Short mmCIF file of C-alpha atoms and ligand atoms in Angstrom, two decimals:
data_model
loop_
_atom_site.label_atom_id
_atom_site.label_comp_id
_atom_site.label_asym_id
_atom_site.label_seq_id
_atom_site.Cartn_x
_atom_site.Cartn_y
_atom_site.Cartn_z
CA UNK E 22 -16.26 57.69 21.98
CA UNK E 23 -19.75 57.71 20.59
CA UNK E 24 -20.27 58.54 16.94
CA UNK E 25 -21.31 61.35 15.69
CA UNK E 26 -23.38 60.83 12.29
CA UNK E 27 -24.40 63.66 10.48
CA UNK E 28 -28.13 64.66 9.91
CA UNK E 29 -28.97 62.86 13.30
CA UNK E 30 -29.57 64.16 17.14
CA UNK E 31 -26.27 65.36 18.52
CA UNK E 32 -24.79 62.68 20.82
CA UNK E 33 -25.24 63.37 24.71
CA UNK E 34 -21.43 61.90 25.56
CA UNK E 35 -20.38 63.62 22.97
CA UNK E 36 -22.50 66.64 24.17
CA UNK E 37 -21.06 66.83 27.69
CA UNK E 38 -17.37 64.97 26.97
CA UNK E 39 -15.64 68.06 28.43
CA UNK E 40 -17.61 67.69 31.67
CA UNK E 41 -17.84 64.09 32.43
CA UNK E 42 -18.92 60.85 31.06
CA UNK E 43 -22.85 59.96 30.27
CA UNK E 44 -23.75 56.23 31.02
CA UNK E 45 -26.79 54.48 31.38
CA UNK E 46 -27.53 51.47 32.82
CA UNK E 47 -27.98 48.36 30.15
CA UNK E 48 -29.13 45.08 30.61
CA UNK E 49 -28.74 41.61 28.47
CA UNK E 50 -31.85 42.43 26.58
CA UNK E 51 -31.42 46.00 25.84
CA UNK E 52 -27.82 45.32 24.62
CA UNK E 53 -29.66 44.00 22.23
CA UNK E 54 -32.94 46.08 22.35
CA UNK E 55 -31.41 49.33 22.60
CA UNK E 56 -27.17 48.93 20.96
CA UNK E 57 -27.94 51.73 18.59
CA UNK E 58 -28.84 54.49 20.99
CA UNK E 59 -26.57 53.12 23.74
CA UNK E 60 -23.84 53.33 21.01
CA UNK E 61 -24.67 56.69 19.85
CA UNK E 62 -25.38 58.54 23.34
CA UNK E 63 -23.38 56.98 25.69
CA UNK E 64 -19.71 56.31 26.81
CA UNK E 65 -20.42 54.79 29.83
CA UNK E 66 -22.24 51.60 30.91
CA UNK E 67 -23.62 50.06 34.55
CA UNK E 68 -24.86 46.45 34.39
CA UNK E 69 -28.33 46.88 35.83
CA UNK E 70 -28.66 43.30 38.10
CA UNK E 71 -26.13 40.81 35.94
CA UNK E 72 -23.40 41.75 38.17
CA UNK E 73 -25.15 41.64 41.51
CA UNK E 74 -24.14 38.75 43.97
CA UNK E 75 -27.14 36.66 43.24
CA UNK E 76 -26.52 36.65 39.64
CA UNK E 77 -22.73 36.30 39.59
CA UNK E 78 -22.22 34.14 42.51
CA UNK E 79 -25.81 32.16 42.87
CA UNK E 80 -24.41 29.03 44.97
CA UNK E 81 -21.23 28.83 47.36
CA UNK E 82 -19.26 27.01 44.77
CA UNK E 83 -20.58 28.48 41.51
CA UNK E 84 -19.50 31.51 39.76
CA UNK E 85 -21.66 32.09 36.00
CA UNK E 86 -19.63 34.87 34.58
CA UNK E 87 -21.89 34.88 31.62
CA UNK E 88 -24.63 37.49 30.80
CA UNK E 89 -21.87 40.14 33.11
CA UNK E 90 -19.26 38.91 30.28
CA UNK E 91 -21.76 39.63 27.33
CA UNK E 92 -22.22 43.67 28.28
CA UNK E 93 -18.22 43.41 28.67
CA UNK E 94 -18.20 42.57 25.54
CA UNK E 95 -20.48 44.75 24.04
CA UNK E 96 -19.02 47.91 26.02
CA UNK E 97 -15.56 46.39 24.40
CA UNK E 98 -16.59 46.26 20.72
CA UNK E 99 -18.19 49.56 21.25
CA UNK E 100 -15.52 51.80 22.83
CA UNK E 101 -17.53 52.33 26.22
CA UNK E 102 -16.28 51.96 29.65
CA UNK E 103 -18.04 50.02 32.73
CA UNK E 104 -18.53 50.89 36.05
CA UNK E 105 -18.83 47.41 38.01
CA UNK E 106 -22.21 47.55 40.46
CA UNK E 107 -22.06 46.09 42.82
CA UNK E 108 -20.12 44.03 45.69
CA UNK E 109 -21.84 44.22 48.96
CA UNK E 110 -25.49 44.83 49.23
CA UNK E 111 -28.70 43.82 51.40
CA UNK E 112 -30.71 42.99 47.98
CA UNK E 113 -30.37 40.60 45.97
CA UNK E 114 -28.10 38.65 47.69
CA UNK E 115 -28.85 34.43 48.10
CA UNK E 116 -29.60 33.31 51.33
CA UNK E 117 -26.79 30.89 51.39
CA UNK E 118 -24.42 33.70 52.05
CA UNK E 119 -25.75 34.46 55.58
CA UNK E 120 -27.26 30.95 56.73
CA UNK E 121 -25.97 27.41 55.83
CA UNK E 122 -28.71 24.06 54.15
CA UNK E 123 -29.87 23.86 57.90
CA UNK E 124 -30.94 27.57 58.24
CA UNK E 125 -28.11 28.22 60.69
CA UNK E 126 -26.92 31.59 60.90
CA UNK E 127 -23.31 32.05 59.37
CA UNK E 128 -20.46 33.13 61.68
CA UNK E 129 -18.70 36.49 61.76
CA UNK E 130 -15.81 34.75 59.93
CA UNK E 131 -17.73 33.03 57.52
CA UNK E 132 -19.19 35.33 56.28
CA UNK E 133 -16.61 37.61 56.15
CA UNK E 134 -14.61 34.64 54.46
CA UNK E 135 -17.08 34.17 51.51
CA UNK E 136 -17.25 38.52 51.22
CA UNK E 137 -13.52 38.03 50.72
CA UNK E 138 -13.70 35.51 48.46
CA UNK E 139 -16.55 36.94 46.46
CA UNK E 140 -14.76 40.73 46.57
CA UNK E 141 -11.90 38.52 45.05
CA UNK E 142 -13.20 36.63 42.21
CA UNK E 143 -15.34 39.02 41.28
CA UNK E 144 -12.79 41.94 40.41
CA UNK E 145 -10.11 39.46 39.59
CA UNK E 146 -11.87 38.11 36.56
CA UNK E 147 -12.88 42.11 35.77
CA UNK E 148 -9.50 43.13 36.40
CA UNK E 149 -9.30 46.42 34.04
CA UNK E 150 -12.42 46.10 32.88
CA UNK E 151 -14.17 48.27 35.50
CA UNK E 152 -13.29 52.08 35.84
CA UNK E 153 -14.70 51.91 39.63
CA UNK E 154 -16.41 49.71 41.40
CA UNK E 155 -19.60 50.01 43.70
CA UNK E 156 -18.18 48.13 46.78
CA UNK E 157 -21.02 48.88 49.51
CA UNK E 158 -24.22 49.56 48.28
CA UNK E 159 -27.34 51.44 50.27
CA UNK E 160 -26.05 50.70 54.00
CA UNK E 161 -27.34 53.75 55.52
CA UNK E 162 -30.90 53.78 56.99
CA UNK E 163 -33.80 56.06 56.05
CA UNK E 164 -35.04 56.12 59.67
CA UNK E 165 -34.25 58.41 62.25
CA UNK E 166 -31.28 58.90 63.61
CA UNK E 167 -29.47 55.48 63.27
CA UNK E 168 -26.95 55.26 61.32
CA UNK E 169 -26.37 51.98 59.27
CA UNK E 170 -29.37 50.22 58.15
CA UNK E 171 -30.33 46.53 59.76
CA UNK E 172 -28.86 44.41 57.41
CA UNK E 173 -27.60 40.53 57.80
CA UNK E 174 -24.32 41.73 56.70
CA UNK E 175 -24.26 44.13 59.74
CA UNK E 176 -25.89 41.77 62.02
CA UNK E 177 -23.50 38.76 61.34
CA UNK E 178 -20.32 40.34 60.61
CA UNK E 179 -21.08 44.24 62.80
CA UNK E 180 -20.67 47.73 62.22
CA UNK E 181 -17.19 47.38 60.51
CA UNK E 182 -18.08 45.24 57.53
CA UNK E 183 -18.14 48.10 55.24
CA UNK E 184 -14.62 48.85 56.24
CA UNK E 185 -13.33 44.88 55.79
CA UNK E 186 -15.27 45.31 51.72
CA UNK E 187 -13.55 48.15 50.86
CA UNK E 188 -10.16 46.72 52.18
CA UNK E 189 -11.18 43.30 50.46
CA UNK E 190 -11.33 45.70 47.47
CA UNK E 191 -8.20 47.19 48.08
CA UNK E 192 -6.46 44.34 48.52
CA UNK E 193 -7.87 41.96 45.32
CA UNK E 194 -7.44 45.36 42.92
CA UNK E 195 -4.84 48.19 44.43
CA UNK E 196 -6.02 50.79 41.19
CA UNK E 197 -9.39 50.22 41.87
CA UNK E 198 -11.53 53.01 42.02
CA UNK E 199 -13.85 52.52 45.36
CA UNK E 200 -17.46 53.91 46.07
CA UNK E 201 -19.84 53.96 48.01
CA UNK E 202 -23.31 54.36 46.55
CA UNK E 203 -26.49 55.17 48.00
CA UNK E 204 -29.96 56.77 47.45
CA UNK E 205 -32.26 59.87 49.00
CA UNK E 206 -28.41 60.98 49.10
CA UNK E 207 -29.44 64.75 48.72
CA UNK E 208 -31.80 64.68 51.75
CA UNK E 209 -30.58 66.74 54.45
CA UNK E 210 -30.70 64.20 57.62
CA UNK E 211 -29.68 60.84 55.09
CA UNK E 212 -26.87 63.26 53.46
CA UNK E 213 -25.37 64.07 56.82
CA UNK E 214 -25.57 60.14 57.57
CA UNK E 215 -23.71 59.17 55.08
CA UNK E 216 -21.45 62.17 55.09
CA UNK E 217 -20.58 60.88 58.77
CA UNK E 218 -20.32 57.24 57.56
CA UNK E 219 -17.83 58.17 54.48
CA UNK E 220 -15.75 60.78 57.06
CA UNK E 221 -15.49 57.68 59.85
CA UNK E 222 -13.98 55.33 56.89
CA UNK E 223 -11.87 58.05 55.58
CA UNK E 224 -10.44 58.77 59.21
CA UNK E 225 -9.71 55.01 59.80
CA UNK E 226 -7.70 54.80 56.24
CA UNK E 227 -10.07 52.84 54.90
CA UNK E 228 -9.63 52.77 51.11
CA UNK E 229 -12.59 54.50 50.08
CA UNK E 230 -12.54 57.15 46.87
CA UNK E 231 -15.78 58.26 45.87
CA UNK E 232 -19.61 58.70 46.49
CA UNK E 233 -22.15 57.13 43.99
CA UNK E 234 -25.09 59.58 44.43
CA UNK E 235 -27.79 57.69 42.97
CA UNK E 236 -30.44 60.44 42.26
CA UNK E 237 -33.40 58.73 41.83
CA UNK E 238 -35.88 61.63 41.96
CA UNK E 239 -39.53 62.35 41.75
CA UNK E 240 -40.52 64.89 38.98
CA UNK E 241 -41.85 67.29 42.38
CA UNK E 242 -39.47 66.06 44.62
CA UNK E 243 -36.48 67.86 43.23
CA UNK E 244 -34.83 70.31 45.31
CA UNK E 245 -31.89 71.60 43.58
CA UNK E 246 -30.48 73.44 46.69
CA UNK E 247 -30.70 69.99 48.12
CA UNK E 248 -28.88 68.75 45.07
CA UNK E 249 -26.35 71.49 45.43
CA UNK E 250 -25.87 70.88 48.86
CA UNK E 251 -25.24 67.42 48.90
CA UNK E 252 -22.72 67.33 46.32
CA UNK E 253 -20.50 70.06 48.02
CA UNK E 254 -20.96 68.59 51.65
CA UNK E 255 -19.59 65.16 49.91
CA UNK E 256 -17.19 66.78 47.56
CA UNK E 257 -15.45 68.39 50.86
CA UNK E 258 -14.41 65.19 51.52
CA UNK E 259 -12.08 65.21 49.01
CA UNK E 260 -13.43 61.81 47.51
CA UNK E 261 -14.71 62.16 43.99
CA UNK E 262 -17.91 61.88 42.43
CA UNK E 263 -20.84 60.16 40.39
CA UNK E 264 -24.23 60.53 39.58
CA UNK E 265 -24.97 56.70 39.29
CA UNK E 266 -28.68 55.83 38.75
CA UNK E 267 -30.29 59.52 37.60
CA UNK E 268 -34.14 58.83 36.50
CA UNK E 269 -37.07 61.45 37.33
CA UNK E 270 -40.39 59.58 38.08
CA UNK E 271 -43.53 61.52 36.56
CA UNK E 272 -45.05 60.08 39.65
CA UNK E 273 -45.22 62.15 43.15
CA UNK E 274 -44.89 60.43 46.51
CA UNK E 275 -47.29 58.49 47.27
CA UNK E 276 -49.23 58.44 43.74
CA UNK E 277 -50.65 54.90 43.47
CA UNK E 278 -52.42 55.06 40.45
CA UNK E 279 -51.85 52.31 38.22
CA UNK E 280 -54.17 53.19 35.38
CA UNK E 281 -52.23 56.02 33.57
CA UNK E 282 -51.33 54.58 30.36
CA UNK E 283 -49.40 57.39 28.43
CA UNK E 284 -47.14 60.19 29.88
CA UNK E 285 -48.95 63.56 30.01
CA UNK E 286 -47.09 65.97 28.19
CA UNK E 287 -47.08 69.18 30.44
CA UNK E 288 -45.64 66.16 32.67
CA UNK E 289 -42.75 65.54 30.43
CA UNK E 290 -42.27 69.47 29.51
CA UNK E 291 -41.53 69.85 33.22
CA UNK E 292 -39.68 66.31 33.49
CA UNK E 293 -37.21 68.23 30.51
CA UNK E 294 -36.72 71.67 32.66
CA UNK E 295 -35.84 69.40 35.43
CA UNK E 296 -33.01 67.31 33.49
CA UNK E 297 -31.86 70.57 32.32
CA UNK E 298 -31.15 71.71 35.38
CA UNK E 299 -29.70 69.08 36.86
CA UNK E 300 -27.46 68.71 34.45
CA UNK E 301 -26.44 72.60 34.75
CA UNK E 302 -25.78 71.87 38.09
CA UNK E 303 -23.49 68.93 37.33
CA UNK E 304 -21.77 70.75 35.00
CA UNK E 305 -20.58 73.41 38.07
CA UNK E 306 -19.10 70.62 39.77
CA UNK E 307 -17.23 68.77 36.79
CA UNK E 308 -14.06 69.48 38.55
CA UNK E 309 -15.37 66.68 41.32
CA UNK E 310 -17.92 64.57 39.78
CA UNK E 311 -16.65 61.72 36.60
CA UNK E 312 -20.11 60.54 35.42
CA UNK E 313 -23.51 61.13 35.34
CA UNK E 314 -25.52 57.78 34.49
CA UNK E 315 -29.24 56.86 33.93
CA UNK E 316 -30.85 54.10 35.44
CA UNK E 317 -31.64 52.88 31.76
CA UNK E 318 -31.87 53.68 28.07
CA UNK E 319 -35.54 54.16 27.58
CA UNK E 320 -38.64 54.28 29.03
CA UNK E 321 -39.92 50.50 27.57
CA UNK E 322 -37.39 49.09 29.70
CA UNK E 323 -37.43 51.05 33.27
CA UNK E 324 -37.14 49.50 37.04
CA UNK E 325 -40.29 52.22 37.93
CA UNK E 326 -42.35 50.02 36.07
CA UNK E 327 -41.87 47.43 39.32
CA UNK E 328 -41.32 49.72 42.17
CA UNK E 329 -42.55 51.28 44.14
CA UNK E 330 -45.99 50.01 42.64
CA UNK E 331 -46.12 46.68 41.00
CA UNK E 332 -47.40 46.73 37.00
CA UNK E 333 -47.42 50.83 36.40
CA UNK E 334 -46.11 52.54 33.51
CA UNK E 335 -43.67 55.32 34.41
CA UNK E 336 -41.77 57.62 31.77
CA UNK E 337 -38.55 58.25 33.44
CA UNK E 338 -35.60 58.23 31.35
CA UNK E 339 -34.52 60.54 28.04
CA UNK E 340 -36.09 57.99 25.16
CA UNK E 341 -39.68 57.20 25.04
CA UNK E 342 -40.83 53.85 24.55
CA UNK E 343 -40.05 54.00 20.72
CA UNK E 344 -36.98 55.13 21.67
CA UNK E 345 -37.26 58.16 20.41
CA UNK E 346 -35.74 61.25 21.83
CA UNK E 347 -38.03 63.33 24.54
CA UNK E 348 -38.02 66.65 25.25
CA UNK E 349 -36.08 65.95 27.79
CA UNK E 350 -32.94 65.06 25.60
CA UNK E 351 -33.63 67.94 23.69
CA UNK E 352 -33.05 70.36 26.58
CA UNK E 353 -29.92 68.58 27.17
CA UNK E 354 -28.34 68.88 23.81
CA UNK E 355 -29.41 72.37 23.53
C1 HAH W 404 -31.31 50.98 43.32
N1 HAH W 404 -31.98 50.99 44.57
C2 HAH W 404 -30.23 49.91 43.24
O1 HAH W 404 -28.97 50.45 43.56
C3 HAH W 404 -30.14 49.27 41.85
O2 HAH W 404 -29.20 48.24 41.90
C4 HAH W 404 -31.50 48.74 41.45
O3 HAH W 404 -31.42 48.09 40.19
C5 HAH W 404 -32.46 49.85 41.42
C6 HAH W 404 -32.33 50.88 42.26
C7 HAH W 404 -32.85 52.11 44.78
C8 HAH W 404 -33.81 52.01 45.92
C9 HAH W 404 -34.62 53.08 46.18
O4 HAH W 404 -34.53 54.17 45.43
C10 HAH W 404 -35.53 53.05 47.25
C11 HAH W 404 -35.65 51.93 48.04
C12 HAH W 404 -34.85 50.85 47.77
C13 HAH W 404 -33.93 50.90 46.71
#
C-alpha cells in the first residue's frame, strides 16, 4: 500500500482503497522516470508493451523475460500488484507467428500450437505474479454489424480461437483471473458486440471472468449514460470488472492539429470535472469493478503523443509533464 507522507498530496490508492485499486500503466523508463509518484499514488501496475508477444516472445525459439521481469521487480520491492497485458492480440504480434521464413501461411494447428505454448510460458514464469491476466485483447470490430474483427488469428485458426486462449489460460494457471479487454467498450452498437461475444463464451463454459473496459475517451466524447450503461449491461453478466487503460484526450475527433504546444487550461478545468465524474461513477459500481488504471503516469510519457496523429502533444493523464499534480488529481482527492 502506497505511503502516505505527511505535508504532501493525499495518495489516490490510498484515496479510493475502499473502492478498488488505482494502477497506471508503467514502462522500463518511467520505472525509473516516474518510481516516486508511481510509488506514492498507485497500488496497481500494467506493463505498457514489455509484456506483449513481440516483446516477450520475439522469435519461435526465444523467450527475453527481461525488461517484463524488471517492472516485476519494481512492483515487488514496492508493494504493488500487476495485472499481466496481454496474451492474444492483432498488434504487436511478429509475423513469424502466422507465416513461416517462406511467407507460408501457418496452419490451424500451428498456430494454435505456438498460442498454447506462448499462453504457457508466459503465465508459467508469472505464476502469482499477475492478479489477472488480459488473455484476448481488442477482437471485436468497430464496423457494422460483424462481430469479430479480421484478424490472422481469426483467419488461420477461426471464430473459436478466443475460446481455445482462454482455455489455454485455464489450463497453464487454474486461479487465474481471465479478461477480456477491449476499447469504444461504452458505445452502444460495440458494447452490445462484445456483450454478445462475452455471453457466447460464458454459455459454452469457456473460462472467462471479467471485462477490461479500456476507456480511452475524448475530453467531448464522454457520455456518462454511455459509461453507466455499459458497465451494468457487462456487470449482468456476472463477470467482474476493470477500468484498464482510462486517459481523456484534450483532443476531439477528428482534431488534427499538431501545433498546440501547451494544454489550454479551461481544457484541463473541464478534463478535471470529467475525471471526477468518472470516478463517481466507478465508485457506484465498486461492488463489480477491482481497478481503475491509467494508461500512464504523466503526461511526458503518453501513447496520444503517437496516435492517432504522429508527433502531437496531448495532456491526458493526472500529472503534467513536470509531474506535477493537475487539476484533475485534485478533483479526485477532494
Ligand atoms: C490500446 N489500444 C492497447 O490495448 C494498448 O496495449 C496500447 O498500448 C494502447 C492502447 C487502443 C486502441 C484504440 O483506442 C483505438 C484503435 C486501436 C487501438
Amino acid at each position: 500500500m502506497p505511503k502516505q507522507a505527511p505535508n504532501q498530496v493525499p495518495s489516490l490508492a490510498v484515496r479510493y482503497a475502499s473502492w478498488f485499486k488505482v494502477g497506471a500503466a508503467v514502462n522500463h523508463r518511467t520505472i525509473a522516470t516516474h518510481a516516486e509518484l508511481i510509488r506514492q499514488h498507485f497500488n496497481s501496475i500494467t506493463a505498457e508493451n514489455e509484456m506483449k508477444f513481440e516483446s516477450l516472445h520475439p522469435k519461435p525459439h526465444t523467450f527475453d523475460f527481461g525488461p517484463a521481469d524488471d517492472i516485476l521487480d519494481f512492483a515487488k520491492q514496492n508493494g504493488i500488484q500487476m495485472r499481466g497485458h496481454t496474451l492474444v492480440w492483432h498488434n504487436q504480434t511478429p509475423h513469424w507467428v502466422f507465416q513461416n521464413d517462406s511467407g507460408e501461411v501457418r496452419s490451424r494447428a500451428e498456430l494454435l500450437g505456438t498460442m498454447r505454448h506462448h499462453i504457457h510460458t508466459v503465465m508459467g514464469h508469472y505464476q502469482g505474479n499477475m492478479y489477472c491476466w488480459d488473455v484476448v485483447n481488442e477482437a471485436v470490430s468497430d464496423e457494422g454489424e460483424t462481430l469479430l474483427r479480421p484478424s490472422r488469428w481469426r483467419e488461420q485458426v477461426g471464430e473459436d480461437y478466443l475460446a481455445q486462449a482462454f482455455w489455454y489460460a485455464h489450463e497453464a494457471d487454474p486461479e487465474a483471473q481471465l479478461f477480456y479487454n477491449d476499447y469504444n467498450e461504452t458505445n452502444p452498437t460495440k458494447r452490445e458486440k462484445i456483450y454478445r461475444l462475452v455471453k457466447d463464451l460464458l454459455d459454452q463454459g469457456v473460462p472467462i471472468h471479467g471485462i477490461g473496459l479500456q476507456g480511452h475517451f475524448k475530453l467531448d466524447g464522454i457520455v456518462l449514460d454511455e459509461v453507466k450503461a455499459a458497465i451494468e449491461r457487462y456487470a449482468s453478466l456476472g463477470v467482474r470488472l476493470q477500468v484498464t487503460e482510462l486517459d481523456i484526450s484534450l483532443y476531439d475527433l477528428g482534431d488534427r492539429r499538431k501545433d498546440i504546444t501547451h494544454p489550454d487550461p479551461e481544457r484541463l478545468a473541464q478534463q478535471a470535472e470529467r475525471y471526477e465524474e468518472l470516478f463517481d461513477l466507478f465508485r457506484q459500481y465498486a461492488s463489480v469493478i477491482d481497478a481503475v488504471t491509467t494508461w500512464g503516469v504523466a503526461d511526458d510519457e503518453t501513447w496520444l503523443d503517437g496516435f492517432p496523429v504522429k508527433g502531437r502533444k496531448d495532456w491526458p493523464l493526472l500529472f503534467d509533464v513536470e509531474h506535477q499534480p493537475k487539476p484533475a488529481l485534485a478533483h479526485l482527492l477532494r
